[in-house]
Each structure stands twice: as C-alpha cells, then as structure tokens.
mmCIF file of C-alpha atoms in Angstrom:
data_model
loop_
_atom_site.group_PDB
_atom_site.id
_atom_site.type_symbol
_atom_site.label_atom_id
_atom_site.label_comp_id
_atom_site.label_asym_id
_atom_site.label_seq_id
_atom_site.Cartn_x
_atom_site.Cartn_y
_atom_site.Cartn_z
ATOM 1 C CA MET A 1 127.013 108.373 89.791
ATOM 2 C CA ILE A 2 128.665 106.762 92.521
ATOM 3 C CA ASN A 3 125.659 108.920 94.862
ATOM 4 C CA ALA A 4 122.720 107.655 92.565
ATOM 5 C CA ILE A 5 122.901 104.550 92.843
ATOM 6 C CA PRO A 6 123.318 103.822 96.916
ATOM 7 C CA ALA A 7 120.330 106.765 96.920
ATOM 8 C CA ALA A 8 118.462 104.284 94.348
ATOM 9 C CA LEU A 9 118.937 101.070 96.061
ATOM 10 C CA LEU A 10 118.263 102.945 99.706
ATOM 11 C CA TRP A 11 115.427 104.378 98.102
ATOM 12 C CA ILE A 12 114.305 101.122 97.163
ATOM 13 C CA VAL A 13 114.819 98.676 100.217
ATOM 14 C CA THR A 14 113.309 102.137 102.005
ATOM 15 C CA ILE A 15 110.085 101.221 100.155
ATOM 16 C CA TRP A 16 110.158 97.952 100.552
ATOM 17 C CA ARG A 17 110.495 97.249 104.081
ATOM 18 C CA ALA A 18 107.856 100.707 105.288
ATOM 19 C CA ARG A 19 104.697 98.005 105.245
ATOM 20 C CA SER A 20 106.876 95.300 107.133
ATOM 21 C CA ALA A 21 107.981 98.638 109.507
ATOM 22 C CA LEU A 22 104.306 99.533 110.194
ATOM 23 C CA ARG A 23 103.311 95.929 111.111
ATOM 24 C CA ARG A 24 106.685 95.229 113.157
ATOM 25 C CA PRO A 25 108.051 97.650 115.551
ATOM 26 C CA GLU A 26 111.204 95.939 116.052
ATOM 27 C CA ARG A 27 112.131 96.539 112.287
ATOM 28 C CA ARG A 28 111.519 100.296 112.218
ATOM 29 C CA SER A 29 115.328 101.135 113.695
ATOM 30 C CA LEU A 30 116.609 99.510 111.034
ATOM 31 C CA TRP A 31 113.734 101.359 108.359
ATOM 32 C CA LEU A 32 114.822 103.899 110.206
ATOM 33 C CA ALA A 33 118.228 104.322 109.179
ATOM 34 C CA PHE A 34 117.754 103.334 105.360
ATOM 35 C CA ALA A 35 115.228 106.120 105.633
ATOM 36 C CA ALA A 36 117.714 108.660 106.500
ATOM 37 C CA LEU A 37 120.609 106.987 104.683
ATOM 38 C CA ALA A 38 118.440 107.685 101.776
ATOM 39 C CA LEU A 39 117.254 110.858 102.625
ATOM 40 C CA ALA A 40 121.279 111.954 103.223
ATOM 41 C CA MET A 41 122.828 110.555 99.758
ATOM 42 C CA THR A 42 119.309 112.154 98.036
ATOM 43 C CA VAL A 43 120.867 115.800 99.265
ATOM 44 C CA ARG A 44 124.475 115.092 98.540
ATOM 45 C CA PRO A 45 124.933 115.945 94.949
ATOM 46 C CA ASP A 46 125.935 119.920 94.667
ATOM 47 C CA GLN A 47 123.157 120.307 92.692
ATOM 48 C CA VAL A 48 120.407 119.004 94.784
ATOM 49 C CA ALA A 49 122.044 120.642 97.609
ATOM 50 C CA SER A 50 122.379 123.439 95.719
ATOM 51 C CA ALA A 51 118.531 123.262 95.184
ATOM 52 C CA VAL A 52 117.112 122.507 99.080
ATOM 53 C CA ASP A 53 119.484 125.792 99.900
ATOM 54 C CA GLU A 54 117.818 127.974 97.919
ATOM 55 C CA TYR A 55 114.375 126.538 98.421
ATOM 56 C CA LEU A 56 115.014 126.650 102.065
ATOM 57 C CA HIS A 57 116.112 130.257 101.938
ATOM 58 C CA VAL A 58 119.409 128.863 104.503
ATOM 59 C CA THR A 59 122.157 128.798 103.283
ATOM 60 C CA ASP A 60 123.873 125.645 103.322
ATOM 61 C CA LEU A 61 121.421 123.982 105.024
ATOM 62 C CA SER A 62 121.625 120.538 103.250
ATOM 63 C CA PHE A 63 124.959 120.083 104.799
ATOM 64 C CA LEU A 64 123.491 120.039 108.053
ATOM 65 C CA ILE A 65 119.891 117.785 106.758
ATOM 66 C CA LYS A 66 122.701 115.405 105.617
ATOM 67 C CA HIS A 67 124.573 115.352 108.786
ATOM 68 C CA VAL A 68 121.449 114.994 111.161
ATOM 69 C CA CYS A 69 120.129 111.871 109.272
ATOM 70 C CA GLY A 70 123.781 110.111 109.014
ATOM 71 C CA THR A 71 123.798 110.612 112.897
ATOM 72 C CA VAL A 72 119.921 109.700 112.971
ATOM 73 C CA ALA A 73 121.287 106.505 110.824
ATOM 74 C CA ALA A 74 124.723 105.686 113.174
ATOM 75 C CA ALA A 75 121.939 105.967 116.380
ATOM 76 C CA SER A 76 120.014 103.645 114.456
ATOM 77 C CA VAL A 77 122.173 100.595 113.039
ATOM 78 C CA LEU A 78 123.168 100.743 117.107
ATOM 79 C CA THR A 79 119.562 100.336 117.925
ATOM 80 C CA PHE A 80 118.941 97.891 115.719
ATOM 81 C CA VAL A 81 122.196 95.347 116.754
ATOM 82 C CA ALA A 82 121.552 96.571 120.279
ATOM 83 C CA ASP A 83 117.781 94.449 120.038
ATOM 84 C CA MET A 84 119.189 92.057 118.591
ATOM 85 C CA ALA A 85 121.492 91.232 121.261
ATOM 86 C CA GLU A 86 119.226 91.713 123.563
ATOM 87 C CA THR A 87 116.352 89.198 122.293
ATOM 88 C CA ARG A 88 119.489 86.731 122.206
ATOM 89 C CA THR A 89 120.882 87.237 125.788
ATOM 90 C CA GLY A 90 118.818 89.648 127.833
ATOM 91 C CA ILE A 91 120.531 91.757 129.022
ATOM 92 C CA ARG A 92 118.912 95.630 127.961
ATOM 93 C CA ALA A 93 121.233 97.932 126.423
ATOM 94 C CA SER A 94 122.451 101.407 128.279
ATOM 95 C CA LYS A 95 119.899 103.774 127.656
ATOM 96 C CA LEU A 96 122.583 106.567 126.298
ATOM 97 C CA HIS A 97 122.593 104.840 123.164
ATOM 98 C CA LYS A 98 119.348 107.094 122.563
ATOM 99 C CA VAL A 99 120.123 109.919 124.757
ATOM 100 C CA VAL A 100 123.221 110.613 122.753
ATOM 101 C CA PRO A 101 121.994 110.747 119.387
ATOM 102 C CA VAL A 102 119.425 113.702 120.701
ATOM 103 C CA ALA A 103 122.017 115.460 122.062
ATOM 104 C CA THR A 104 124.399 115.225 119.055
ATOM 105 C CA VAL A 105 121.643 116.535 116.341
ATOM 106 C CA LEU A 106 120.954 119.616 119.237
ATOM 107 C CA LEU A 107 124.980 119.994 119.197
ATOM 108 C CA LEU A 108 125.460 120.585 115.548
ATOM 109 C CA GLY A 109 121.949 122.276 114.895
ATOM 110 C CA ALA A 110 123.591 125.302 117.264
ATOM 111 C CA CYS A 111 127.080 124.929 116.115
ATOM 112 C CA PHE A 112 126.065 125.126 112.699
ATOM 113 C CA PHE A 113 123.288 128.341 113.211
ATOM 114 C CA ALA A 114 126.371 130.218 115.484
ATOM 115 C CA THR A 115 128.423 130.207 112.318
ATOM 116 C CA PRO A 116 127.834 133.384 110.347
ATOM 117 C CA GLN A 117 128.359 131.954 106.097
ATOM 118 C CA SER A 118 128.574 134.510 103.515
ATOM 119 C CA HIS A 119 128.107 132.084 100.100
ATOM 120 C CA GLU A 120 127.669 128.266 99.358
ATOM 121 C CA ALA A 121 129.958 126.270 100.473
ATOM 122 C CA ASP A 122 131.469 123.120 97.897
ATOM 123 C CA ASP A 123 132.158 121.553 101.684
ATOM 124 C CA LEU A 124 131.250 123.115 104.567
ATOM 125 C CA LEU A 125 133.377 121.582 107.335
ATOM 126 C CA THR A 126 136.957 122.648 104.833
ATOM 127 C CA ASP A 127 135.158 125.903 103.320
ATOM 128 C CA TYR A 128 134.394 127.280 106.913
ATOM 129 C CA ALA A 129 136.975 125.804 108.399
ATOM 130 C CA ASP A 130 139.062 128.537 109.997
ATOM 131 C CA HIS A 131 135.854 129.123 112.230
ATOM 132 C CA VAL A 132 136.106 127.501 115.616
ATOM 133 C CA THR A 133 132.579 126.724 115.422
ATOM 134 C CA ILE A 134 132.069 124.426 112.913
ATOM 135 C CA VAL A 135 135.713 122.766 113.844
ATOM 136 C CA ALA A 136 133.486 121.626 117.041
ATOM 137 C CA TYR A 137 130.676 121.246 114.583
ATOM 138 C CA GLY A 138 132.617 118.321 112.472
ATOM 139 C CA VAL A 139 134.290 117.261 115.596
ATOM 140 C CA VAL A 140 131.056 116.693 117.010
ATOM 141 C CA TRP A 141 129.397 114.513 114.067
ATOM 142 C CA THR A 142 132.613 112.925 113.273
ATOM 143 C CA ALA A 143 133.501 112.121 117.205
ATOM 144 C CA TYR A 144 129.467 110.156 117.636
ATOM 145 C CA LEU A 145 129.078 108.672 113.846
ATOM 146 C CA GLY A 146 132.410 107.388 114.887
ATOM 147 C CA THR A 147 131.463 106.393 118.482
ATOM 148 C CA ALA A 148 128.246 104.666 117.226
ATOM 149 C CA LEU A 149 129.875 103.119 114.410
ATOM 150 C CA PHE A 150 132.772 101.369 116.491
ATOM 151 C CA SER A 151 129.877 100.061 118.828
ATOM 152 C CA ALA A 152 127.683 98.367 116.215
ATOM 153 C CA THR A 153 131.080 97.171 114.731
ATOM 154 C CA LEU A 154 131.815 94.950 118.012
ATOM 155 C CA LEU A 155 128.519 94.484 118.534
ATOM 156 C CA CYS A 156 127.659 92.610 115.235
ATOM 157 C CA PHE A 157 131.250 90.736 115.061
ATOM 158 C CA ARG A 158 130.722 89.425 118.874
ATOM 159 C CA TRP A 159 127.031 87.710 117.802
ATOM 160 C CA GLY A 160 127.081 87.651 114.174
ATOM 161 C CA ARG A 161 130.197 84.981 115.519
ATOM 162 C CA ARG A 162 127.632 82.776 116.949
ATOM 163 C CA PRO A 163 127.679 79.398 115.578
ATOM 164 C CA ASP A 164 124.333 79.485 115.886
ATOM 165 C CA SER A 165 123.684 82.503 113.791
ATOM 166 C CA GLY A 166 123.008 80.748 110.909
ATOM 167 C CA LEU A 167 122.548 83.666 107.692
ATOM 168 C CA VAL A 168 121.722 86.321 110.613
ATOM 169 C CA GLY A 169 124.807 85.733 111.972
ATOM 170 C CA ARG A 170 125.980 86.083 108.056
ATOM 171 C CA GLY A 171 124.661 89.598 107.994
ATOM 172 C CA LEU A 172 125.494 90.758 110.787
ATOM 173 C CA LEU A 173 129.486 89.915 110.242
ATOM 174 C CA LEU A 174 128.801 91.840 106.881
ATOM 175 C CA VAL A 175 126.573 94.705 108.955
ATOM 176 C CA GLY A 176 129.835 95.217 110.397
ATOM 177 C CA THR A 177 132.167 94.724 108.175
ATOM 178 C CA GLY A 178 130.266 98.361 107.013
ATOM 179 C CA THR A 179 130.565 99.792 110.208
ATOM 180 C CA ALA A 180 134.229 99.198 110.183
ATOM 181 C CA VAL A 181 134.519 101.109 106.831
ATOM 182 C CA GLY A 182 132.396 104.018 107.796
ATOM 183 C CA LEU A 183 134.862 103.976 111.420
ATOM 184 C CA LEU A 184 137.329 104.323 108.375
ATOM 185 C CA TYR A 185 134.723 106.925 106.652
ATOM 186 C CA ALA A 186 134.773 109.189 110.294
ATOM 187 C CA ALA A 187 137.966 108.996 110.796
ATOM 188 C CA HIS A 188 139.401 109.991 107.356
ATOM 189 C CA ARG A 189 136.535 112.990 107.776
ATOM 190 C CA ILE A 190 138.870 113.691 111.235
ATOM 191 C CA ALA A 191 141.727 114.157 109.413
ATOM 192 C CA ALA A 192 140.740 115.898 106.750
ATOM 193 C CA LEU A 193 139.158 118.452 108.927
ATOM 194 C CA ILE A 194 142.341 118.882 111.358
ATOM 195 C CA ILE A 195 144.919 118.786 107.928
ATOM 196 C CA ARG A 196 142.715 121.738 106.385
ATOM 197 C CA TYR A 197 142.299 123.808 109.502
ATOM 198 C CA VAL A 198 145.609 124.034 110.172
ATOM 199 C CA ASP A 199 147.000 124.281 106.321
ATOM 200 C CA PRO A 200 144.239 124.554 103.414
ATOM 201 C CA THR A 201 146.485 123.887 100.913
ATOM 202 C CA LEU A 202 148.126 120.465 102.035
ATOM 203 C CA LEU A 203 144.938 117.982 101.552
ATOM 204 C CA GLY A 204 143.871 117.883 97.588
ATOM 205 C CA ALA A 205 140.125 118.740 97.701
ATOM 206 C CA ARG A 206 139.585 116.237 94.988
ATOM 207 C CA ALA A 207 141.722 113.350 96.689
ATOM 208 C CA ASP A 208 140.166 113.481 99.906
ATOM 209 C CA GLN A 209 136.889 114.056 97.562
ATOM 210 C CA THR A 210 137.369 110.480 96.098
ATOM 211 C CA LEU A 211 138.347 108.762 99.099
ATOM 212 C CA SER A 212 135.566 110.369 101.271
ATOM 213 C CA SER A 213 132.991 108.930 98.268
ATOM 214 C CA GLY A 214 134.310 105.603 97.846
ATOM 215 C CA LEU A 215 134.764 104.802 101.837
ATOM 216 C CA LEU A 216 130.664 105.992 101.992
ATOM 217 C CA PHE A 217 129.574 103.506 99.107
ATOM 218 C CA LEU A 218 131.728 100.942 100.516
ATOM 219 C CA ALA A 219 129.869 101.294 104.285
ATOM 220 C CA LEU A 220 126.727 101.414 103.094
ATOM 221 C CA LEU A 221 126.729 98.908 100.132
ATOM 222 C CA LEU A 222 127.973 96.432 102.552
ATOM 223 C CA ILE A 223 125.657 97.761 105.319
ATOM 224 C CA LEU A 224 122.789 96.809 102.178
ATOM 225 C CA LEU A 225 123.992 93.967 101.750
ATOM 226 C CA GLY A 226 124.135 92.623 105.225
ATOM 227 C CA SER A 227 120.501 93.773 106.641
ATOM 228 C CA THR A 228 119.198 91.821 103.806
ATOM 229 C CA LEU A 229 121.011 88.554 103.756
ATOM 230 C CA PRO A 230 118.665 86.890 105.592
ATOM 231 C CA VAL A 231 115.368 87.290 103.414
ATOM 232 C CA TRP A 232 117.716 86.423 100.128
ATOM 233 C CA PRO A 233 116.026 82.737 100.564
ATOM 234 C CA ARG A 234 112.601 84.557 100.644
ATOM 235 C CA ILE A 235 113.535 87.020 97.899
ATOM 236 C CA SER A 236 114.884 84.257 95.611
ATOM 237 C CA ALA A 237 112.097 81.572 95.923
ATOM 238 C CA ARG A 238 109.473 84.392 95.492
ATOM 239 C CA VAL A 239 111.809 85.412 92.140
ATOM 240 C CA ARG A 240 111.873 81.769 90.673
ATOM 241 C CA ALA A 241 107.971 81.030 91.975
ATOM 242 C CA HIS A 242 107.027 84.865 89.773
ATOM 243 C CA ALA A 243 109.371 82.769 86.764
ATOM 244 C CA GLN A 244 107.483 78.980 86.893
ATOM 245 C CA LEU A 245 104.283 81.454 86.837
ATOM 246 C CA VAL A 246 105.429 83.552 83.806
ATOM 247 C CA SER A 247 106.277 80.110 82.268
ATOM 248 C CA LEU A 248 103.126 78.417 82.363
ATOM 249 C CA TYR A 249 101.094 81.126 81.384
ATOM 250 C CA PRO A 250 101.267 79.621 77.372
ATOM 251 C CA LEU A 251 99.711 76.814 78.333
ATOM 252 C CA TRP A 252 97.715 77.849 80.624
ATOM 253 C CA ARG A 253 96.215 79.900 78.259
ATOM 254 C CA THR A 254 95.884 77.713 75.720
ATOM 255 C CA LEU A 255 94.421 75.295 77.592
ATOM 256 C CA THR A 256 91.932 76.882 79.638
ATOM 257 C CA ASP A 257 90.651 78.662 76.572
ATOM 258 C CA ALA A 258 89.311 75.551 75.989
ATOM 259 C CA VAL A 259 88.222 74.614 78.432
ATOM 260 C CA PRO A 260 87.187 78.161 80.492
ATOM 261 C CA GLU A 261 85.051 77.081 83.566
ATOM 262 C CA THR A 262 88.069 75.571 85.290
ATOM 263 C CA ARG A 263 89.530 79.179 85.535
ATOM 264 C CA LEU A 264 88.560 81.256 88.602
ATOM 265 C CA ASP A 265 89.330 84.964 87.181
ATOM 266 C CA SER A 266 89.300 85.860 84.082
ATOM 267 C CA PRO A 267 92.757 86.044 82.167
ATOM 268 C CA PRO A 268 94.871 89.057 81.931
ATOM 269 C CA ALA A 269 97.120 89.691 79.520
ATOM 270 C CA ARG A 270 100.474 87.999 79.153
ATOM 271 C CA VAL A 271 102.300 91.807 79.530
ATOM 272 C CA THR A 272 100.035 92.230 82.445
ATOM 273 C CA ASP A 273 100.492 89.448 84.456
ATOM 274 C CA ALA A 274 104.053 88.522 84.089
ATOM 275 C CA GLY A 275 104.657 92.415 85.782
ATOM 276 C CA ASP A 276 101.925 91.724 89.123
ATOM 277 C CA PRO A 277 103.767 90.768 91.750
ATOM 278 C CA ARG A 278 101.299 90.560 94.362
ATOM 279 C CA ARG A 279 100.361 86.320 95.309
ATOM 280 C CA THR A 280 102.926 84.896 93.342
ATOM 281 C CA HIS A 281 102.544 81.872 95.358
ATOM 282 C CA ASP A 282 99.086 82.043 95.512
ATOM 283 C CA ARG A 283 98.490 82.732 91.712
ATOM 284 C CA LEU A 284 101.357 80.110 90.482
ATOM 285 C CA TYR A 285 99.409 77.063 93.112
ATOM 286 C CA ARG A 286 95.696 78.226 91.485
ATOM 287 C CA ARG A 287 97.290 78.346 88.313
ATOM 288 C CA THR A 288 98.875 74.469 88.290
ATOM 289 C CA ILE A 289 95.693 73.613 89.375
ATOM 290 C CA GLU A 290 93.396 74.643 86.590
ATOM 291 C CA ILE A 291 95.774 73.473 83.859
ATOM 292 C CA ARG A 292 95.338 70.406 86.018
ATOM 293 C CA ASP A 293 91.360 70.337 85.578
ATOM 294 C CA ALA A 294 92.058 71.449 81.984
ATOM 295 C CA ILE A 295 93.876 68.472 81.420
ATOM 296 C CA LEU A 296 91.947 66.301 82.843
ATOM 297 C CA THR A 297 88.673 67.694 80.769
ATOM 298 C CA LEU A 298 90.236 67.923 77.794
ATOM 299 C CA ALA A 299 91.649 64.311 77.939
ATOM 300 C CA ASP A 300 87.211 62.978 77.895
ATOM 301 C CA HIS A 301 88.150 63.873 74.120
ATOM 302 C CA ALA A 302 91.389 62.223 73.921
ATOM 303 C CA PRO A 303 90.107 58.428 73.056
ATOM 304 C CA PRO A 304 92.339 54.834 73.516
ATOM 305 C CA GLN A 305 93.069 55.650 69.097
ATOM 306 C CA LEU A 306 94.474 59.152 69.632
ATOM 307 C CA ARG A 307 96.965 58.255 72.241
ATOM 308 C CA ASP A 308 98.319 55.840 70.206
ATOM 309 C CA ARG A 309 98.400 57.716 67.207
ATOM 310 C CA ALA A 310 100.676 60.645 69.520
ATOM 311 C CA PHE A 311 102.545 57.940 70.883
ATOM 312 C CA ASP A 312 103.837 56.026 67.579
ATOM 313 C CA HIS A 313 104.261 60.081 66.465
ATOM 314 C CA ALA A 314 106.822 60.329 69.405
ATOM 315 C CA ALA A 315 108.604 57.024 69.006
ATOM 316 C CA SER A 316 109.465 58.114 65.554
ATOM 317 C CA LEU A 317 111.205 61.373 66.445
ATOM 318 C CA GLY A 318 113.314 58.850 68.223
ATOM 319 C CA PHE A 319 111.809 60.903 72.135
ATOM 320 C CA VAL A 320 111.596 56.804 74.368
ATOM 321 C CA GLY A 321 110.388 56.864 77.981
ATOM 322 C CA ALA A 322 109.022 59.316 80.060
ATOM 323 C CA HIS A 323 110.697 62.117 77.143
ATOM 324 C CA ALA A 324 108.061 59.725 74.793
ATOM 325 C CA ASP A 325 105.040 60.197 76.991
ATOM 326 C CA VAL A 326 105.125 63.960 77.792
ATOM 327 C CA VAL A 327 105.304 64.480 73.820
ATOM 328 C CA ALA A 328 102.471 61.890 73.235
ATOM 329 C CA GLU A 329 100.606 63.455 76.144
ATOM 330 C CA ALA A 330 101.439 67.093 74.499
ATOM 331 C CA CYS A 331 100.528 66.036 71.426
ATOM 332 C CA TRP A 332 96.582 64.355 72.425
ATOM 333 C CA LEU A 333 96.212 67.562 74.134
ATOM 334 C CA ALA A 334 97.011 69.205 71.146
ATOM 335 C CA ALA A 335 94.049 67.131 69.318
ATOM 336 C CA ALA A 336 91.765 67.486 72.211
ATOM 337 C CA ARG A 337 91.835 71.517 72.496
ATOM 338 C CA GLU A 338 91.043 71.128 68.708
ATOM 339 C CA GLU A 339 88.165 69.043 68.950
ATOM 340 C CA ARG A 340 86.972 70.721 72.236
ATOM 341 C CA LEU A 341 87.025 74.091 70.653
ATOM 342 C CA ARG A 342 85.104 72.758 67.530
ATOM 343 C CA GLY A 343 82.042 71.229 70.231
ATOM 344 C CA ALA A 344 82.640 67.765 69.722
ATOM 345 C CA ALA A 345 81.111 65.503 71.558
ATOM 346 C CA SER A 346 84.093 63.927 74.541
ATOM 347 C CA SER A 347 84.603 59.750 74.005
ATOM 348 C CA GLY A 348 82.916 58.732 77.284
ATOM 349 C CA GLU A 349 86.424 57.486 78.269
ATOM 350 C CA PRO A 350 88.179 59.836 80.186
ATOM 351 C CA HIS A 351 91.980 58.540 81.352
ATOM 352 C CA PRO A 352 94.753 59.805 83.952
ATOM 353 C CA PRO A 353 97.252 61.861 82.417
ATOM 354 C CA ALA A 354 100.434 60.456 81.828
ATOM 355 C CA SER A 355 102.906 62.490 83.660
ATOM 356 C CA GLY A 356 102.368 64.043 87.580
ATOM 357 C CA GLY A 357 103.591 65.473 90.252
ATOM 358 C CA ARG A 358 104.410 64.145 93.862
ATOM 359 C CA ASP A 359 103.927 67.439 95.413
ATOM 360 C CA LEU A 360 103.347 71.062 93.993
ATOM 361 C CA ALA A 361 107.521 71.601 93.209
ATOM 362 C CA THR A 362 107.784 68.272 90.614
ATOM 363 C CA GLU A 363 104.061 69.232 89.557
ATOM 364 C CA ILE A 364 105.409 72.449 88.599
ATOM 365 C CA HIS A 365 108.272 71.171 86.408
ATOM 366 C CA VAL A 366 105.798 68.691 84.598
ATOM 367 C CA LEU A 367 103.727 71.183 83.367
ATOM 368 C CA THR A 368 106.817 72.754 82.713
ATOM 369 C CA VAL A 369 108.764 69.884 80.318
ATOM 370 C CA LEU A 370 104.498 69.545 79.372
ATOM 371 C CA GLY A 371 104.244 73.222 77.934
ATOM 372 C CA THR A 372 107.365 73.550 77.012
ATOM 373 C CA ALA A 373 106.562 69.583 74.331
ATOM 374 C CA PHE A 374 102.973 71.900 73.940
ATOM 375 C CA ARG A 375 104.970 74.472 71.637
ATOM 376 C CA SER A 376 107.301 72.311 70.602
ATOM 377 C CA HIS A 377 107.554 71.792 66.192
ATOM 378 C CA ALA A 378 107.344 67.692 67.013
ATOM 379 C CA THR A 379 103.512 68.717 68.569
ATOM 380 C CA GLN A 380 102.312 71.060 65.528
ATOM 381 C CA ASP A 381 103.477 68.586 63.247
ATOM 382 C CA PHE A 382 101.121 66.040 64.861
ATOM 383 C CA LEU A 383 98.794 68.654 65.015
ATOM 384 C CA ASN A 384 98.815 69.414 60.904
ATOM 385 C CA ALA A 385 98.340 65.773 60.336
ATOM 386 C CA TYR A 386 95.628 65.110 62.138
ATOM 387 C CA HIS A 387 93.803 68.766 60.518
ATOM 388 C CA GLN A 388 94.822 66.392 57.504
ATOM 389 C CA GLU A 389 92.990 62.830 58.702
ATOM 390 C CA THR A 390 90.697 64.362 60.463
ATOM 391 C CA PRO A 391 86.925 65.403 59.000
ATOM 392 C CA VAL A 392 86.263 68.525 59.879
#
C-alpha cells in the first residue's frame, strides 16, 4: 500500500501535466521528473519487479530501471529549480547538471551488467553487497542522488524565502523540504550499504526496508504537494465552478424543458453532465444565461395577480424581505412553467425577475438560492393549491 498510493498519485499528476508539458517546454523537466518517479514507484513492489525481470529475461533489471528513473527524476527536479532561478536572476546554470546524470546512468549500467547475478535479489544493494561492482553501483547512485538533492534543496530554500515569491515560493519551500527528506533517504541508503558490506547481520532487513520506504514516501509526497501548490487556486476555482454547475442543473433542466429554445445544445443526462469535467467555466456561464432567458420567457405567463398570490403565500409562511421575494419568484415560476407546458398564451405583461446578480458570481449565488426555493415544500404547496384553484 505504501508503494501503491504514491505511484497512483504520481501517475495522476503525470497524466494531468502531460498536455501542458507538450505545449510549454519550460514545464517539461518537472513533468519528466513525475513520469520517472511514477515509473520507479510502479516497478518498486516485489511482484511487479519480478514480473518485469521475467518478461525482459534479465535478472534484477527492475532495480536498474528504478535507479535510472531515480537519477532522471533527481536531475529533472534540479533542472526545474535551476531554470526557475535563472528566470528570476538571469544567471545561467552550469551545464554539468545535465552532463553528470548522463554519466551516472552509464556508470550504473556498466556496474550492473559487470556483476554476475545468479538469483533474483530481494534488494540488489544488500544481496550482492559482497561484490565490489555493486558497492560501486550503490555509491555512484546514492552519491549522485544526494548531490542533486542537496543542490535542489539549497536552491529551493534560497528562492522560496524571497518575500515576493507568493505561492510559488511556498511551493518551492515544500519541494525543498521534500528534497531534504530525500537527502536523508540517500544518506540512509549509503549507510545501510556500508554496514551490510562490513557485517550483513548488523542491520535488520525489515527495519531497513521500513525506514527506507517511509523516507521515500514522505519525500515524494512533499515534492508532489510543493510542485502543485501554485496551481491549487485554479484547481479550487475549477472544482467550485463544477459544483455550482451541478447544483444549477435541476433548475436549468426544469425551466428550459418548458422553454427549450433557450438552450444552445441538447440537454445531457444529469449523471453525464456531472461527470463531464470539460469547459466547466464556459458551461457554467452558458447555464446561467439559459436559466435567466427561460425565466424572462416564463415571466410572460405570470400576470400581476399570480405574482401577488405567490408573495402572499410566501408571507403567510413567515418569509420576509429578500427571502420572501425569492420564494415568491420560485412559486410563480413553477406556476408559469405549468401554464407554458399547457400551451397557454402569455399575459402580454412581461415583468423583470424579482432577483438578479450584478456579476457572474452573484448571479450564480442568486440562481442557486432560487433553485433551492424552487424545490422547496413552500413552492410545491403553492403549485398544488394553484392546480386546485385553476381550471385545466
């Protein structure tokens, strides 16, 4: 489970950022980091690793894949932070941060294939700790990982603490905290490697694995949160807009079914509409327009006598002020909708609705309140009384 959760989160972020990375080159390094980490965490479980090795017919190749992915991820995070620093200062980073990871990957491959491996290892660095090539392999990988994470941590804290950095700065501080935890992970791996080379029985395998997995999980979580923090306001706004879109669906569907000419497109089913994440803000804007157009059309079927009866009904239930106006509007709208569906002629005396917003945000709020009133018992009681008093 401790491997499945970060792997799933990393794949979600990787897929989510893919389109943006294709369109904006400056975001590709961070996307590559997430893709590499997602792949590394996917092959980390023993069952998956064994299946990969068996499929590719190379013993313990999954370990090389994980470590190469870790190297690529560390290099990509360092490139991302260095590019951000370059954007703010104009100082170009050294090309070494691109050359060194390539050399690291080549050395890892050379050490891995130079080691005779007679069996599938539970942990490559511990099961073959008596081979000097694997010791070199572990030192090369953890040394690069530690160096890259240390550099990224310094850069993150340096630029994240700037007073004008805003959410980007807070995100960098979280990323820097994550890379600092990753540095502890690298230090732990180096210490474990050396201890097991000196005395294989000195360090318990279960305690080593638990601590290693915990540090890795915490580092990934902090990096994930920090890198996505700057876009949380947009995500929050999109989620809020989608919730508003869903909440307005009943009122929109009920009113526009009576006035279908106000709809631009055929109405989807409620589940389909709620499950569609595309063009949320555009659809919400269009929905408010269509509801308001339907209300204006139905107002032609609500003469002053009907409006007065609706207001008296609201007042008799104890509603006052603006609340009474909204309940009354919901009542006469329900009755006007029934008249429209029956094919009754309009009154010829259109009136503006009793409520309305000054901008999109207040209009959404007003229509949400109206939708709640439209579905209330007060409106249903008024409609039942209207049916009894009005001949068909």
